[in-house]
Amino acid sequence: MARENYQEKLDSLEEDVLYMSEVVVDRLRTALTALENKDDDAAWEVIDGDSEINSLYLDIEQQCVDLLALQQPVAGDLRFIAASFKIITDLERIGDLATNLGEYTLDARNDVYPEVDVQAIGDKTVSMVEKAMSAYGARDTETCFEINESDDELDAMCEHASQSVVRDLIENELDDGTEVETVLEDVSRLLLTVRDLERIGDHAVNIAARTLYMVENDDELIY
C-alpha cells in the first residue's frame, strides 16, 4: 500500500508539472497575441495571471520537497523529482518573460520595424516549449536533441532581427518632426522583446536537458 501511495505521488507530480506547462504556454500565446494586436486587455490578462503561475510553482515545489524528505527516493525516481523541480523553475521564468511581453504591449506607442517578424520568432519559442514538455511527459530523448538544434535556429532569427533594427537605426536619419526619444523607446522595447523570446528558447533547452538527464542519466545538454 505504501509503495502504491508513493507511485501515486510521483504520478501526481508529473501531472501537475504538465498542467503548469499548459498554463504557461497559454499565457505565452496570449502575450504574443497582445503584442500583435496591441490588445491591452489581453496584456493585462497575462500580467494578472502571473500570480497563478507563481502559486503553481510553489505548490509543486512543496511536492518535490515532501517527496525528497519523506520518501528518500533513489536512482531514476530521484532524477525525476530533481528534474521536475528544475523544470518548474524554467516554466516560472517563462511565465515572467510572458509578463514582460504583456508590459511591452501596454507601453508600446508605435509599430516600429514591422519587417521584424516578432510573431515568427514567438511561434518558434512556443513550439520549442511545447515540444520540450511533450518530451518530458513521453520520456522522449530524441526530441531533446532536436530542441537543442532548434535553439540554434532561434538564436539566428533573433540575431538577424536585432542586427536589422540596429543597422537601420544607424543608417537612416529620422524624419523631420519625429520624436527621437519616443522612437528610441520603441526600438529599445522591440529589442527587449526579441531578447526575451530568445531567453524563452533557452529555457526550453533547459527543460529538454533536464529531461534527457532524467531519462538516461545523460548530462550532455546541461553543460
Short mmCIF file of C-alpha atoms in Angstrom, two decimals:
data_model
loop_
_atom_site.label_atom_id
_atom_site.label_comp_id
_atom_site.label_asym_id
_atom_site.label_seq_id
_atom_site.Cartn_x
_atom_site.Cartn_y
_atom_site.Cartn_z
CA MET A 1 0.00 0.00 0.00
CA ALA A 2 2.80 2.42 0.89
CA ARG A 3 4.51 1.75 -2.44
CA GLU A 4 1.26 2.40 -4.33
CA ASN A 5 0.79 5.70 -2.48
CA TYR A 6 4.36 6.71 -3.33
CA GLN A 7 3.79 5.96 -7.02
CA GLU A 8 0.56 7.95 -6.94
CA LYS A 9 2.50 10.94 -5.62
CA LEU A 10 5.06 10.61 -8.41
CA ASP A 11 2.26 10.41 -10.98
CA SER A 12 0.56 13.43 -9.43
CA LEU A 13 3.80 15.40 -9.60
CA GLU A 14 4.17 14.70 -13.31
CA GLU A 15 0.55 15.63 -13.98
CA ASP A 16 0.93 18.91 -12.11
CA VAL A 17 4.15 19.82 -13.93
CA LEU A 18 2.44 19.18 -17.28
CA TYR A 19 -0.58 21.21 -16.21
CA MET A 20 1.66 24.11 -15.18
CA SER A 21 3.30 23.99 -18.60
CA GLU A 22 -0.12 24.23 -20.27
CA VAL A 23 -0.94 27.34 -18.25
CA VAL A 24 2.44 28.89 -19.08
CA VAL A 25 2.14 28.18 -22.80
CA ASP A 26 -1.38 29.61 -22.82
CA ARG A 27 -0.07 32.82 -21.19
CA LEU A 28 2.76 32.99 -23.70
CA ARG A 29 0.37 32.64 -26.64
CA THR A 30 -1.87 35.33 -25.17
CA ALA A 31 1.10 37.64 -24.70
CA LEU A 32 2.13 37.20 -28.33
CA THR A 33 -1.43 37.88 -29.48
CA ALA A 34 -1.49 41.01 -27.31
CA LEU A 35 1.73 42.21 -28.93
CA GLU A 36 0.49 41.56 -32.44
CA ASN A 37 -2.90 43.24 -31.95
CA LYS A 38 -1.84 45.87 -29.41
CA ASP A 39 -4.52 44.38 -27.18
CA ASP A 40 -4.30 45.93 -23.70
CA ASP A 41 -6.97 43.60 -22.27
CA ALA A 42 -5.01 40.52 -23.33
CA ALA A 43 -1.84 42.09 -21.96
CA TRP A 44 -3.47 42.60 -18.57
CA GLU A 45 -4.74 39.01 -18.65
CA VAL A 46 -1.13 37.82 -18.89
CA ILE A 47 0.15 40.24 -16.25
CA ASP A 48 -2.62 39.47 -13.77
CA GLY A 49 -2.30 35.74 -14.45
CA ASP A 50 1.33 35.60 -13.34
CA SER A 51 0.24 35.08 -9.74
CA GLU A 52 -1.45 31.81 -10.74
CA ILE A 53 1.80 30.56 -12.25
CA ASN A 54 3.71 31.56 -9.12
CA SER A 55 1.19 29.67 -6.95
CA LEU A 56 1.50 26.56 -9.11
CA TYR A 57 5.27 26.79 -8.81
CA LEU A 58 5.15 26.97 -5.02
CA ASP A 59 2.68 24.09 -4.75
CA ILE A 60 4.76 21.80 -6.97
CA GLU A 61 7.96 22.86 -5.25
CA GLN A 62 6.44 21.68 -1.96
CA GLN A 63 5.52 18.34 -3.55
CA CYS A 64 9.14 17.88 -4.59
CA VAL A 65 10.42 18.79 -1.14
CA ASP A 66 8.00 16.38 0.54
CA LEU A 67 8.93 13.52 -1.78
CA LEU A 68 12.63 14.10 -1.21
CA ALA A 69 12.31 14.44 2.55
CA LEU A 70 9.74 11.76 3.31
CA GLN A 71 10.34 9.11 0.64
CA GLN A 72 14.13 9.32 0.21
CA PRO A 73 13.98 8.36 -3.47
CA VAL A 74 16.96 6.87 -5.29
CA ALA A 75 18.17 6.41 -8.87
CA GLY A 76 15.51 7.08 -11.50
CA ASP A 77 12.92 8.43 -9.08
CA LEU A 78 15.43 10.85 -7.62
CA ARG A 79 16.37 12.13 -11.08
CA PHE A 80 12.68 12.50 -11.96
CA ILE A 81 11.92 14.60 -8.88
CA ALA A 82 15.05 16.72 -9.27
CA ALA A 83 14.36 17.26 -12.98
CA SER A 84 10.74 18.19 -12.28
CA PHE A 85 11.84 20.79 -9.78
CA LYS A 86 14.30 22.29 -12.26
CA ILE A 87 11.68 22.27 -14.99
CA ILE A 88 9.06 24.15 -12.97
CA THR A 89 11.74 26.76 -12.27
CA ASP A 90 12.18 27.23 -16.02
CA LEU A 91 8.41 27.33 -16.51
CA GLU A 92 8.04 30.00 -13.84
CA ARG A 93 10.68 32.10 -15.56
CA ILE A 94 8.95 31.67 -18.92
CA GLY A 95 5.83 32.99 -17.20
CA ASP A 96 7.81 36.02 -16.03
CA LEU A 97 9.04 36.64 -19.57
CA ALA A 98 5.49 36.37 -20.91
CA THR A 99 4.54 39.02 -18.35
CA ASN A 100 7.32 41.21 -19.76
CA LEU A 101 5.73 40.87 -23.20
CA GLY A 102 2.41 41.97 -21.76
CA GLU A 103 4.05 45.04 -20.23
CA TYR A 104 5.76 45.88 -23.52
CA THR A 105 2.32 45.83 -25.16
CA LEU A 106 0.97 48.37 -22.69
CA ASP A 107 3.97 50.65 -23.18
CA ALA A 108 4.20 50.43 -26.98
CA ARG A 109 3.39 53.64 -28.86
CA ASN A 110 4.26 52.97 -32.48
CA ASP A 111 4.59 49.99 -34.80
CA VAL A 112 8.32 50.18 -35.43
CA TYR A 113 10.12 47.91 -37.89
CA PRO A 114 7.11 45.82 -39.00
CA GLU A 115 9.55 43.89 -41.19
CA VAL A 116 10.89 42.28 -38.00
CA ASP A 117 8.62 39.24 -37.69
CA VAL A 118 8.22 39.01 -33.93
CA GLN A 119 5.35 36.57 -34.34
CA ALA A 120 7.51 34.10 -36.28
CA ILE A 121 10.10 34.24 -33.51
CA GLY A 122 7.36 33.85 -30.94
CA ASP A 123 5.83 30.86 -32.73
CA LYS A 124 9.26 29.23 -32.73
CA THR A 125 9.63 29.67 -28.98
CA VAL A 126 6.14 28.36 -28.26
CA SER A 127 6.83 25.29 -30.38
CA MET A 128 10.10 24.65 -28.54
CA VAL A 129 8.45 24.86 -25.12
CA GLU A 130 5.58 22.59 -26.18
CA LYS A 131 7.96 20.01 -27.65
CA ALA A 132 10.17 20.12 -24.55
CA MET A 133 7.22 19.42 -22.27
CA SER A 134 5.97 16.69 -24.59
CA ALA A 135 9.41 15.09 -24.39
CA TYR A 136 9.24 15.28 -20.58
CA GLY A 137 5.85 13.56 -20.49
CA ALA A 138 6.78 10.91 -23.06
CA ARG A 139 10.39 10.39 -21.88
CA ASP A 140 11.41 11.21 -25.45
CA THR A 141 15.16 11.77 -25.55
CA GLU A 142 15.37 12.15 -29.33
CA THR A 143 13.21 15.25 -29.19
CA CYS A 144 15.50 16.70 -26.53
CA PHE A 145 18.33 16.84 -29.05
CA GLU A 146 16.01 18.29 -31.70
CA ILE A 147 15.09 21.13 -29.35
CA ASN A 148 18.75 21.86 -28.76
CA GLU A 149 19.25 22.13 -32.52
CA SER A 150 16.16 24.33 -32.86
CA ASP A 151 17.70 26.76 -30.40
CA ASP A 152 20.48 27.48 -32.88
CA GLU A 153 17.84 28.39 -35.45
CA LEU A 154 16.05 30.62 -32.92
CA ASP A 155 19.29 32.36 -31.98
CA ALA A 156 19.96 33.08 -35.65
CA MET A 157 16.45 34.53 -36.08
CA CYS A 158 16.87 36.76 -33.03
CA GLU A 159 20.35 37.90 -34.06
CA HIS A 160 19.14 38.78 -37.55
CA ALA A 161 16.19 40.74 -36.14
CA SER A 162 18.32 42.68 -33.67
CA GLN A 163 21.02 43.47 -36.23
CA SER A 164 18.42 44.67 -38.75
CA VAL A 165 16.96 47.11 -36.24
CA VAL A 166 20.31 48.47 -35.11
CA ARG A 167 21.64 48.76 -38.67
CA ASP A 168 18.55 50.62 -39.84
CA LEU A 169 18.73 52.96 -36.87
CA ILE A 170 22.35 53.80 -37.68
CA GLU A 171 21.98 54.15 -41.43
CA ASN A 172 18.72 56.10 -41.66
CA GLU A 173 18.06 59.54 -40.30
CA LEU A 174 14.79 60.13 -38.51
CA ASP A 175 12.18 62.11 -40.45
CA ASP A 176 11.67 65.74 -39.57
CA GLY A 177 9.28 66.12 -36.67
CA THR A 178 9.91 62.62 -35.33
CA GLU A 179 10.27 62.50 -31.60
CA VAL A 180 13.66 60.89 -31.17
CA GLU A 181 13.07 59.85 -27.59
CA THR A 182 9.82 58.09 -28.46
CA VAL A 183 11.40 56.23 -31.37
CA LEU A 184 14.33 55.11 -29.25
CA GLU A 185 11.96 53.86 -26.55
CA ASP A 186 10.01 51.84 -29.10
CA VAL A 187 13.21 50.44 -30.63
CA SER A 188 14.51 49.51 -27.20
CA ARG A 189 11.23 47.77 -26.43
CA LEU A 190 11.43 45.80 -29.67
CA LEU A 191 14.99 44.69 -28.90
CA LEU A 192 13.91 43.65 -25.39
CA THR A 193 11.05 41.64 -26.89
CA VAL A 194 13.44 39.76 -29.15
CA ARG A 195 15.82 39.20 -26.25
CA ASP A 196 13.07 37.82 -24.03
CA LEU A 197 11.84 35.45 -26.73
CA GLU A 198 15.39 34.19 -27.15
CA ARG A 199 15.55 33.57 -23.39
CA ILE A 200 12.33 31.57 -23.54
CA GLY A 201 14.04 29.35 -26.11
CA ASP A 202 16.94 28.92 -23.70
CA HIS A 203 14.51 27.77 -21.01
CA ALA A 204 13.02 25.25 -23.45
CA VAL A 205 16.51 23.84 -23.96
CA ASN A 206 16.95 23.67 -20.19
CA ILE A 207 13.76 21.62 -19.95
CA ALA A 208 14.99 19.29 -22.68
CA ALA A 209 18.37 18.97 -20.97
CA ARG A 210 16.79 18.02 -17.64
CA THR A 211 14.51 15.53 -19.38
CA LEU A 212 17.47 13.85 -21.05
CA TYR A 213 19.24 13.63 -17.72
CA MET A 214 16.09 12.31 -16.04
CA VAL A 215 15.60 9.53 -18.57
CA GLU A 216 19.13 8.46 -19.42
CA ASN A 217 21.30 9.97 -16.68
CA ASP A 218 22.97 11.90 -19.50
CA ASP A 219 24.11 15.45 -18.74
CA GLU A 220 25.29 16.23 -22.30
CA LEU A 221 22.82 19.08 -22.84
CA ILE A 222 23.15 20.54 -19.36
CA TYR A 223 26.73 21.68 -19.80
#
